[in-house]
Amino acid sequence: MKPKHLLASSALSLIAIVGMAQADLVQDLATMPADQALTIAMQAENSSIESVISSAAQQLNNQPELLSALIEAAVKVYPLQTGQIVSAAISQAPDQKETIVNAAKAGAGNNAELMSMIDQAAGQFEQLVTALDDVETTEEIEAEQQEIAPLLPPPPPPANSGSNDRESSISDN
């Protein structure tokens, strides 16, 4: 087998394994406590909490109860990564932002530092959305201007009173 084919087949196998582990996480969330399902997924995937949350949030976008349970458990189990957990989840399930923030705050309990991390992560997402909206608005304005430009008449030629090629005559008077 050629090295390229070996590398490609290895990558596809890894993707399939990770995909199965992510699917297992979603199934496990329905049958066991979220913290236990999260621990199993972390061990099976051997990846960061952010990547596990990111992929799970994308899959659980239409299941807010399971997403909420996962986020709450993740904040309890990995409190130092609270900001990254919230950011990863919101980026993959922006429609569930409020659910994610509320679940994270429930997982944080009364810890003011964790609450601050949660608010900061949610605020950064809002800033990003606002910046993207501004870029889209600018692009829309530029596109409209480009559409209108052919419809406008060309600008008039500059007002020129003739050629300046002649020498001016000087009178001797």
Coordinates of N, CA, C and O in Angstrom, one line a residue:
M1 N 0.8 -1.2 0.0 CA 0.0 0.0 0.0 C 0.9 1.2 0.0 O 1.9 1.3 0.7
K2 N 0.5 2.2 -0.8 CA 1.3 3.4 -0.9 C 1.2 4.2 0.4 O 0.2 4.2 1.0
P3 N 2.2 5.0 0.7 CA 2.2 5.8 1.9 C 1.0 6.8 2.0 O 0.4 7.0 3.0
K4 N 0.6 7.4 0.8 CA -0.5 8.3 0.7 C -1.8 7.6 1.1 O -2.7 8.1 1.8
H5 N -1.9 6.3 0.5 CA -3.2 5.6 0.7 C -3.3 5.1 2.2 O -4.3 5.1 2.8
L6 N -2.1 4.7 2.7 CA -2.1 4.3 4.1 C -2.5 5.5 5.0 O -3.3 5.3 6.0
L7 N -1.9 6.7 4.8 CA -2.3 7.9 5.5 C -3.7 8.2 5.4 O -4.4 8.5 6.4
A8 N -4.3 8.1 4.2 CA -5.7 8.5 4.0 C -6.6 7.5 4.7 O -7.6 7.8 5.3
S9 N -6.3 6.2 4.6 CA -7.1 5.2 5.2 C -7.0 5.3 6.7 O -8.0 5.1 7.4
S10 N -5.9 5.7 7.3 CA -5.7 5.9 8.7 C -6.6 7.1 9.1 O -7.3 7.0 10.2
A11 N -6.5 8.1 8.4 CA -7.3 9.3 8.7 C -8.8 9.0 8.6 O -9.6 9.4 9.5
L12 N -9.3 8.3 7.6 CA -10.7 7.9 7.5 C -11.1 7.0 8.7 O -12.2 7.1 9.2
S13 N -10.2 6.1 9.1 CA -10.5 5.3 10.2 C -10.7 6.1 11.5 O -11.6 5.9 12.3
L14 N -9.8 7.0 11.7 CA -9.8 7.9 12.9 C -11.1 8.7 12.9 O -11.8 8.8 13.9
I15 N -11.5 9.3 11.7 CA -12.7 10.0 11.6 C -13.9 9.2 11.9 O -14.8 9.6 12.6
A16 N -13.9 7.9 11.4 CA -15.0 7.0 11.7 C -15.1 6.7 13.2 O -16.2 6.7 13.8
I17 N -14.0 6.5 13.9 CA -13.9 6.2 15.3 C -14.4 7.4 16.1 O -15.3 7.3 17.0
V18 N -13.9 8.6 15.7 CA -14.4 9.8 16.4 C -15.9 10.0 16.2 O -16.6 10.4 17.2
G19 N -16.3 9.8 15.0 CA -17.8 10.0 14.7 C -18.6 9.0 15.5 O -19.7 9.4 16.0
M20 N -18.1 7.8 15.7 CA -18.9 6.8 16.5 C -18.8 7.2 18.0 O -19.8 7.1 18.7
A21 N -17.7 7.7 18.4 CA -17.6 8.1 19.8 C -18.5 9.3 20.1 O -19.2 9.4 21.1
Q22 N -18.6 10.2 19.1 CA -19.5 11.4 19.3 C -21.0 10.9 19.3 O -21.8 11.4 20.1
A23 N -21.3 10.0 18.4 CA -22.7 9.4 18.4 C -22.9 8.7 19.7 O -24.0 8.7 20.3
D24 N -21.9 8.0 20.2 CA -22.1 7.3 21.5 C -22.3 8.3 22.6 O -23.1 8.0 23.5
L25 N -21.7 9.4 22.6 CA -21.9 10.5 23.6 C -23.4 10.9 23.6 O -24.0 11.0 24.7
V26 N -23.9 11.1 22.5 CA -25.3 11.5 22.4 C -26.2 10.4 22.9 O -27.2 10.7 23.7
Q27 N -25.9 9.2 22.6 CA -26.7 8.1 23.1 C -26.5 7.9 24.6 O -27.5 7.7 25.3
D28 N -25.3 8.0 25.1 CA -25.0 7.9 26.5 C -25.7 9.0 27.3 O -26.1 8.7 28.4
L29 N -25.8 10.2 26.7 CA -26.5 11.3 27.5 C -28.0 10.9 27.8 O -28.5 11.4 28.8
A30 N -28.5 10.1 26.9 CA -29.9 9.8 27.1 C -30.1 8.6 28.1 O -31.2 8.5 28.6
T31 N -29.0 7.9 28.4 CA -29.2 6.8 29.3 C -28.4 6.8 30.6 O -28.6 6.0 31.4
M32 N -27.5 7.8 30.7 CA -26.7 7.9 31.9 C -26.5 9.3 32.3 O -26.7 10.2 31.5
P33 N -26.0 9.6 33.5 CA -25.7 11.0 33.9 C -24.7 11.6 33.0 O -23.8 11.0 32.5
A34 N -24.9 12.9 32.8 CA -24.1 13.7 31.8 C -22.6 13.6 32.2 O -21.8 13.5 31.3
D35 N -22.3 13.7 33.4 CA -20.9 13.7 33.8 C -20.2 12.4 33.5 O -19.1 12.4 33.0
Q36 N -20.9 11.3 33.7 CA -20.4 10.0 33.3 C -20.3 9.8 31.8 O -19.2 9.3 31.3
A37 N -21.3 10.3 31.1 CA -21.2 10.2 29.6 C -20.1 11.0 29.1 O -19.3 10.6 28.1
L38 N -19.8 12.2 29.7 CA -18.8 13.1 29.2 C -17.4 12.4 29.5 O -16.5 12.5 28.7
T39 N -17.2 11.8 30.7 CA -16.0 11.2 31.0 C -15.7 10.0 30.1 O -14.6 9.9 29.6
I40 N -16.7 9.3 29.7 CA -16.5 8.2 28.8 C -16.1 8.7 27.4 O -15.2 8.2 26.7
A41 N -16.8 9.8 27.0 CA -16.5 10.3 25.7 C -15.1 10.9 25.6 O -14.4 10.7 24.6
M42 N -14.7 11.5 26.7 CA -13.3 12.1 26.7 C -12.3 11.0 26.7 O -11.3 11.1 26.0
Q43 N -12.5 9.9 27.3 CA -11.6 8.8 27.3 C -11.6 8.1 25.9 O -10.5 7.7 25.4
A44 N -12.8 7.9 25.3 CA -12.9 7.3 24.0 C -12.2 8.1 22.9 O -11.6 7.5 22.0
E45 N -12.5 9.4 22.9 CA -12.0 10.2 21.9 C -10.5 10.7 22.1 O -9.9 11.1 21.1
N46 N -10.1 10.7 23.3 CA -8.8 11.2 23.7 C -8.5 12.5 23.1 O -7.5 12.8 22.4
S47 N -9.5 13.4 23.3 CA -9.3 14.8 22.7 C -9.7 15.8 23.8 O -10.1 15.4 24.9
S48 N -9.6 17.1 23.4 CA -9.9 18.1 24.4 C -11.4 18.3 24.7 O -12.2 17.9 23.9
I49 N -11.7 18.8 25.9 CA -13.1 19.1 26.2 C -13.8 20.0 25.2 O -14.9 19.8 24.9
E50 N -13.0 20.9 24.7 CA -13.6 21.9 23.8 C -14.1 21.2 22.5 O -15.1 21.4 22.0
S51 N -13.3 20.2 22.0 CA -13.6 19.5 20.8 C -14.8 18.6 21.0 O -15.7 18.5 20.2
V52 N -14.9 18.0 22.2 CA -16.0 17.1 22.5 C -17.3 17.9 22.6 O -18.3 17.6 22.1
I53 N -17.2 19.1 23.3 CA -18.3 19.9 23.5 C -18.8 20.5 22.2 O -20.0 20.6 21.9
S54 N -17.8 20.9 21.4 CA -18.1 21.5 20.1 C -18.9 20.5 19.2 O -20.0 20.9 18.6
S55 N -18.4 19.3 19.1 CA -19.1 18.3 18.2 C -20.5 17.9 18.8 O -21.5 17.7 18.1
A56 N -20.5 17.8 20.2 CA -21.8 17.4 20.8 C -22.8 18.5 20.7 O -24.0 18.2 20.5
A57 N -22.4 19.8 20.8 CA -23.3 20.9 20.7 C -23.9 20.9 19.3 O -25.1 21.2 19.2
Q58 N -23.1 20.7 18.3 CA -23.6 20.7 17.0 C -24.7 19.6 16.8 O -25.7 19.8 16.2
Q59 N -24.4 18.4 17.4 CA -25.4 17.3 17.3 C -26.6 17.5 18.1 O -27.7 17.0 17.8
L60 N -26.5 18.2 19.3 CA -27.6 18.4 20.2 C -28.3 19.7 20.0 O -29.1 20.1 20.9
N61 N -28.0 20.4 18.9 CA -28.7 21.7 18.7 C -30.2 21.7 18.8 O -30.8 22.6 19.3
N62 N -30.8 20.6 18.4 CA -32.2 20.5 18.5 C -32.7 19.7 19.7 O -33.9 19.3 19.8
Q63 N -31.8 19.4 20.6 CA -32.2 18.7 21.9 C -31.6 19.5 23.1 O -30.7 19.2 23.7
P64 N -32.3 20.7 23.4 CA -31.8 21.6 24.4 C -31.7 20.9 25.8 O -30.8 21.3 26.6
E65 N -32.5 19.9 26.1 CA -32.4 19.3 27.4 C -31.1 18.6 27.6 O -30.4 18.7 28.6
L66 N -30.7 17.8 26.6 CA -29.5 17.0 26.6 C -28.3 18.0 26.5 O -27.3 17.8 27.3
L67 N -28.4 19.0 25.7 CA -27.3 20.0 25.6 C -27.1 20.7 26.9 O -26.0 20.8 27.4
S68 N -28.2 21.1 27.6 CA -28.1 21.7 28.9 C -27.4 20.8 29.9 O -26.5 21.3 30.6
A69 N -27.8 19.6 29.9 CA -27.2 18.6 30.9 C -25.7 18.5 30.6 O -24.9 18.4 31.6
L70 N -25.4 18.4 29.4 CA -23.9 18.2 29.0 C -23.1 19.4 29.4 O -22.0 19.3 30.0
I71 N -23.6 20.6 29.1 CA -22.9 21.8 29.5 C -22.7 22.0 31.0 O -21.7 22.3 31.5
E72 N -23.8 21.7 31.7 CA -23.8 21.9 33.2 C -22.7 20.9 33.7 O -21.9 21.3 34.6
A73 N -22.7 19.6 33.2 CA -21.8 18.6 33.7 C -20.4 19.0 33.3 O -19.4 18.9 34.1
A74 N -20.2 19.5 32.1 CA -18.8 19.9 31.7 C -18.2 21.0 32.5 O -17.0 21.0 32.9
V75 N -19.1 22.0 32.9 CA -18.6 23.1 33.8 C -18.2 22.6 35.1 O -17.2 23.0 35.7
K76 N -19.0 21.6 35.6 CA -18.7 21.1 37.0 C -17.4 20.2 37.0 O -16.6 20.3 37.9
V77 N -17.2 19.4 35.9 CA -16.1 18.5 35.8 C -14.8 19.3 35.4 O -13.7 18.9 35.9
Y78 N -15.0 20.3 34.5 CA -13.8 21.0 34.0 C -14.0 22.5 34.2 O -14.1 23.3 33.3
P79 N -14.0 22.9 35.5 CA -14.3 24.3 35.8 C -13.2 25.3 35.2 O -13.6 26.4 34.8
L80 N -12.0 24.9 35.1 CA -11.0 25.8 34.5 C -11.2 26.1 33.0 O -10.6 27.0 32.5
Q81 N -11.9 25.2 32.4 CA -12.2 25.4 30.9 C -13.5 25.9 30.7 O -14.0 25.9 29.5
T82 N -14.2 26.5 31.7 CA -15.5 27.0 31.5 C -15.7 28.0 30.3 O -16.6 27.8 29.5
G83 N -14.8 28.9 30.2 CA -14.9 29.9 29.1 C -14.8 29.2 27.7 O -15.6 29.5 26.8
Q84 N -13.9 28.2 27.6 CA -13.8 27.5 26.3 C -15.0 26.6 26.1 O -15.4 26.5 24.9
I85 N -15.5 26.0 27.1 CA -16.7 25.2 27.0 C -17.9 26.0 26.4 O -18.5 25.6 25.5
V86 N -18.1 27.1 27.1 CA -19.2 28.0 26.6 C -19.0 28.5 25.2 O -19.9 28.4 24.4
S87 N -17.8 28.9 24.9 CA -17.5 29.4 23.6 C -17.7 28.3 22.5 O -18.3 28.6 21.5
A88 N -17.2 27.2 22.8 CA -17.3 26.1 21.8 C -18.7 25.7 21.6 O -19.2 25.5 20.4
A89 N -19.5 25.6 22.7 CA -20.9 25.2 22.5 C -21.7 26.3 21.8 O -22.5 26.0 20.9
I90 N -21.5 27.5 22.1 CA -22.3 28.6 21.5 C -21.9 28.7 20.0 O -22.8 28.9 19.2
S91 N -20.6 28.5 19.7 CA -20.2 28.6 18.3 C -20.9 27.5 17.4 O -21.1 27.8 16.2
Q92 N -21.2 26.4 18.0 CA -21.8 25.3 17.2 C -23.3 25.3 17.3 O -23.9 24.7 16.5
A93 N -23.8 25.9 18.3 CA -25.3 25.9 18.5 C -25.7 27.3 18.9 O -26.2 27.5 20.0
P94 N -25.5 28.3 18.0 CA -25.8 29.7 18.4 C -27.3 29.9 18.8 O -27.6 30.8 19.6
D95 N -28.2 29.1 18.2 CA -29.6 29.2 18.5 C -29.9 28.9 20.0 O -30.9 29.2 20.5
Q96 N -29.0 28.1 20.6 CA -29.2 27.6 22.0 C -28.3 28.4 23.0 O -28.0 28.0 24.0
K97 N -27.9 29.6 22.6 CA -27.0 30.4 23.4 C -27.6 30.6 24.8 O -26.9 30.4 25.8
E98 N -28.8 31.0 24.9 CA -29.4 31.2 26.3 C -29.4 29.9 27.1 O -29.1 29.9 28.3
T99 N -29.8 28.8 26.4 CA -29.8 27.5 27.1 C -28.4 27.2 27.6 O -28.2 26.7 28.7
I100 N -27.4 27.4 26.7 CA -26.0 27.1 27.1 C -25.5 27.9 28.3 O -24.9 27.4 29.2
V101 N -25.8 29.2 28.2 CA -25.3 30.1 29.3 C -26.0 29.8 30.6 O -25.4 29.7 31.6
N102 N -27.3 29.5 30.5 CA -28.0 29.1 31.8 C -27.5 27.8 32.4 O -27.4 27.7 33.6
A103 N -27.2 26.8 31.5 CA -26.7 25.6 32.0 C -25.3 25.7 32.6 O -25.0 25.1 33.6
A104 N -24.5 26.5 31.9 CA -23.1 26.8 32.4 C -23.2 27.5 33.8 O -22.5 27.1 34.7
K105 N -24.1 28.4 33.9 CA -24.3 29.1 35.2 C -24.8 28.2 36.3 O -24.3 28.3 37.5
A106 N -25.6 27.2 35.9 CA -26.1 26.2 36.9 C -24.9 25.4 37.3 O -24.8 25.0 38.5
G107 N -24.1 25.0 36.4 CA -22.9 24.2 36.7 C -21.9 24.9 37.5 O -21.2 24.4 38.3
A108 N -21.8 26.3 37.4 CA -20.9 27.1 38.1 C -21.3 27.3 39.5 O -20.5 27.7 40.4
G109 N -22.6 27.1 39.8 CA -23.1 27.4 41.2 C -22.9 28.8 41.5 O -23.3 29.7 40.8
N110 N -22.4 29.1 42.7 CA -22.2 30.5 43.1 C -20.8 31.0 42.9 O -20.4 32.0 43.5
N111 N -20.0 30.3 42.1 CA -18.6 30.7 41.9 C -18.6 32.0 40.9 O -18.8 31.9 39.7
A112 N -18.2 33.1 41.5 CA -18.2 34.4 40.8 C -17.2 34.3 39.7 O -17.4 34.9 38.6
E113 N -16.0 33.7 39.8 CA -15.0 33.6 38.8 C -15.6 32.9 37.6 O -15.4 33.3 36.4
L114 N -16.2 31.8 37.8 CA -16.8 31.0 36.7 C -17.9 31.8 36.0 O -18.0 31.8 34.8
M115 N -18.7 32.5 36.8 CA -19.8 33.3 36.2 C -19.2 34.3 35.3 O -19.8 34.6 34.2
S116 N -18.1 34.9 35.7 CA -17.5 35.9 34.9 C -17.0 35.3 33.6 O -17.1 36.0 32.6
M117 N -16.4 34.1 33.7 CA -15.9 33.5 32.5 C -17.1 33.2 31.5 O -16.9 33.4 30.3
I118 N -18.2 32.8 32.0 CA -19.4 32.5 31.2 C -19.9 33.8 30.5 O -20.1 33.8 29.3
D119 N -20.0 34.8 31.3 CA -20.5 36.1 30.8 C -19.5 36.6 29.7 O -19.9 37.2 28.7
Q120 N -18.2 36.5 30.0 CA -17.2 36.9 29.0 C -17.3 36.2 27.7 O -17.2 36.7 26.6
A121 N -17.4 34.8 27.8 CA -17.5 34.0 26.6 C -18.7 34.3 25.8 O -18.7 34.5 24.6
A122 N -19.9 34.5 26.5 CA -21.1 34.9 25.8 C -21.0 36.3 25.2 O -21.4 36.5 24.0
G123 N -20.3 37.2 25.9 CA -20.1 38.6 25.4 C -19.2 38.6 24.1 O -19.5 39.3 23.2
Q124 N -18.2 37.8 24.1 CA -17.3 37.7 23.0 C -18.0 37.1 21.8 O -17.8 37.6 20.6
F125 N -19.0 36.2 22.0 CA -19.7 35.7 20.9 C -20.6 36.8 20.3 O -20.7 36.9 19.1
E126 N -21.2 37.6 21.2 CA -22.1 38.7 20.7 C -21.3 39.7 19.9 O -21.7 40.2 18.9
Q127 N -20.1 40.0 20.4 CA -19.2 40.9 19.7 C -18.8 40.4 18.3 O -18.8 41.1 17.3
L128 N -18.6 39.1 18.2 CA -18.3 38.5 17.0 C -19.5 38.5 16.0 O -19.3 38.9 14.8
V129 N -20.6 38.3 16.5 CA -21.8 38.3 15.7 C -22.1 39.7 15.2 O -22.4 40.0 14.0
T130 N -21.9 40.7 16.1 CA -22.1 42.1 15.7 C -21.0 42.5 14.6 O -21.4 43.2 13.6
A131 N -19.8 42.1 14.8 CA -18.7 42.4 13.8 C -19.1 41.7 12.5 O -18.9 42.4 11.4
L132 N -19.5 40.5 12.5 CA -19.9 39.8 11.2 C -21.1 40.5 10.6 O -21.1 40.6 9.4
D133 N -22.1 40.9 11.4 CA -23.2 41.7 10.8 C -22.7 43.0 10.2 O -23.2 43.3 9.1
D134 N -21.8 43.7 10.8 CA -21.2 44.9 10.2 C -20.5 44.6 8.9 O -20.7 45.4 7.9
V135 N -19.8 43.5 8.8 CA -19.1 43.2 7.6 C -20.1 42.8 6.5 O -20.0 43.3 5.4
E136 N -21.1 42.1 6.9 CA -22.2 41.7 5.9 C -22.9 43.0 5.4 O -23.2 43.1 4.2
T137 N -23.2 43.9 6.3 CA -23.8 45.1 5.9 C -23.0 45.9 5.0 O -23.4 46.4 4.0
T138 N -21.7 46.0 5.3 CA -20.8 46.8 4.4 C -20.7 46.1 3.0 O -20.7 46.7 2.0
E139 N -20.6 44.8 3.0 CA -20.6 44.0 1.8 C -21.9 44.2 1.0 O -21.9 44.4 -0.2
E140 N -23.0 44.3 1.7 CA -24.3 44.5 1.0 C -24.4 45.9 0.4 O -24.8 46.1 -0.7
I141 N -23.9 46.9 1.1 CA -23.9 48.3 0.6 C -23.0 48.3 -0.6 O -23.4 48.9 -1.6
E142 N -21.8 47.7 -0.5 CA -20.9 47.7 -1.7 C -21.5 47.0 -2.9 O -21.4 47.5 -4.0
A143 N -22.2 45.9 -2.7 CA -22.9 45.2 -3.7 C -24.0 46.0 -4.4 O -24.1 46.1 -5.6
E144 N -24.8 46.7 -3.5 CA -25.8 47.6 -4.0 C -25.2 48.7 -4.9 O -25.8 49.1 -5.9
Q145 N -24.1 49.3 -4.4 CA -23.5 50.4 -5.1 C -23.0 49.9 -6.5 O -23.1 50.6 -7.5
Q146 N -22.5 48.7 -6.5 CA -22.0 48.1 -7.8 C -23.2 47.8 -8.7 O -23.0 47.9 -9.9
E147 N -24.3 47.5 -8.2 CA -25.5 47.2 -9.0 C -26.0 48.6 -9.6 O -26.5 48.6 -10.7
I148 N -26.0 49.6 -8.8 CA -26.5 50.9 -9.2 C -25.6 51.6 -10.1 O -26.0 52.3 -11.0
A149 N -24.3 51.4 -10.0 CA -23.3 52.1 -10.8 C -23.5 52.1 -12.3 O -23.5 53.1 -13.0
P150 N -23.9 50.9 -12.9 CA -24.1 50.9 -14.3 C -25.4 51.7 -14.7 O -25.5 52.1 -15.9
L151 N -26.3 51.9 -13.8 CA -27.5 52.6 -14.1 C -27.3 54.1 -14.1 O -28.1 54.8 -14.7
L152 N -26.3 54.6 -13.5 CA -26.1 56.0 -13.4 C -25.4 56.5 -14.7 O -24.6 55.8 -15.3
P153 N -25.8 57.7 -15.1 CA -25.1 58.2 -16.3 C -23.7 58.5 -16.0 O -23.3 58.8 -14.9
P154 N -22.8 58.5 -17.1 CA -21.4 58.8 -16.8 C -21.2 60.2 -16.4 O -22.1 61.1 -16.7
P155 N -20.2 60.5 -15.7 CA -20.0 61.9 -15.2 C -19.7 62.8 -16.4 O -19.1 62.3 -17.4
P156 N -20.0 64.0 -16.4 CA -19.8 64.9 -17.5 C -18.3 65.1 -17.6 O -17.5 65.0 -16.7
P157 N -17.8 65.4 -18.9 CA -16.4 65.7 -19.1 C -16.0 66.9 -18.3 O -16.8 67.8 -18.1
P158 N -14.7 67.0 -18.0 CA -14.3 68.2 -17.2 C -14.5 69.5 -18.1 O -14.3 69.4 -19.3
A159 N -14.8 70.5 -17.4 CA -15.0 71.8 -18.2 C -13.7 72.3 -18.5 O -12.9 72.7 -17.7
N160 N -13.5 72.4 -19.9 CA -12.2 72.9 -20.4 C -12.5 73.9 -21.4 O -13.2 73.7 -22.4
S161 N -12.0 75.1 -21.3 CA -12.3 76.2 -22.2 C -11.5 76.2 -23.5 O -11.4 77.2 -24.2
G162 N -10.9 75.2 -23.8 CA -10.2 75.1 -25.0 C -8.8 74.6 -24.8 O -8.4 74.2 -23.7
S163 N -8.0 74.6 -25.8 CA -6.6 74.1 -25.7 C -5.7 75.2 -25.2 O -5.8 76.3 -25.5
N164 N -4.8 74.7 -24.5 CA -3.8 75.6 -23.9 C -2.4 75.5 -24.7 O -1.4 75.8 -24.2
D165 N -2.5 75.1 -26.0 CA -1.4 74.9 -26.8 C -0.8 76.2 -27.3 O 0.4 76.3 -27.7
R166 N -1.6 77.3 -27.4 CA -1.2 78.5 -28.0 C -0.5 79.3 -27.0 O -0.8 79.3 -25.8
E167 N 0.5 80.1 -27.5 CA 1.1 81.1 -26.6 C 0.2 82.3 -26.4 O -0.5 82.7 -27.3
S168 N 0.3 82.8 -25.3 CA -0.6 84.0 -25.1 C 0.1 85.2 -25.7 O 1.4 85.3 -25.7
S169 N -0.6 86.0 -26.3 CA 0.0 87.2 -27.0 C 0.1 88.3 -26.0 O -0.7 88.6 -25.2
I170 N 1.2 89.0 -26.1 CA 1.5 90.1 -25.2 C 1.4 91.4 -26.0 O 2.0 91.5 -27.1
S171 N 0.6 92.3 -25.5 CA 0.5 93.5 -26.2 C 1.6 94.5 -25.7 O 2.0 94.5 -24.6
D172 N 2.0 95.4 -26.6 CA 3.1 96.3 -26.3 C 2.5 97.6 -25.8 O 3.2 98.5 -25.6
N173 N 1.3 97.8 -25.6 CA 0.7 99.0 -25.2 C 1.1 99.4 -23.8 O 1.2 99.3 -22.8

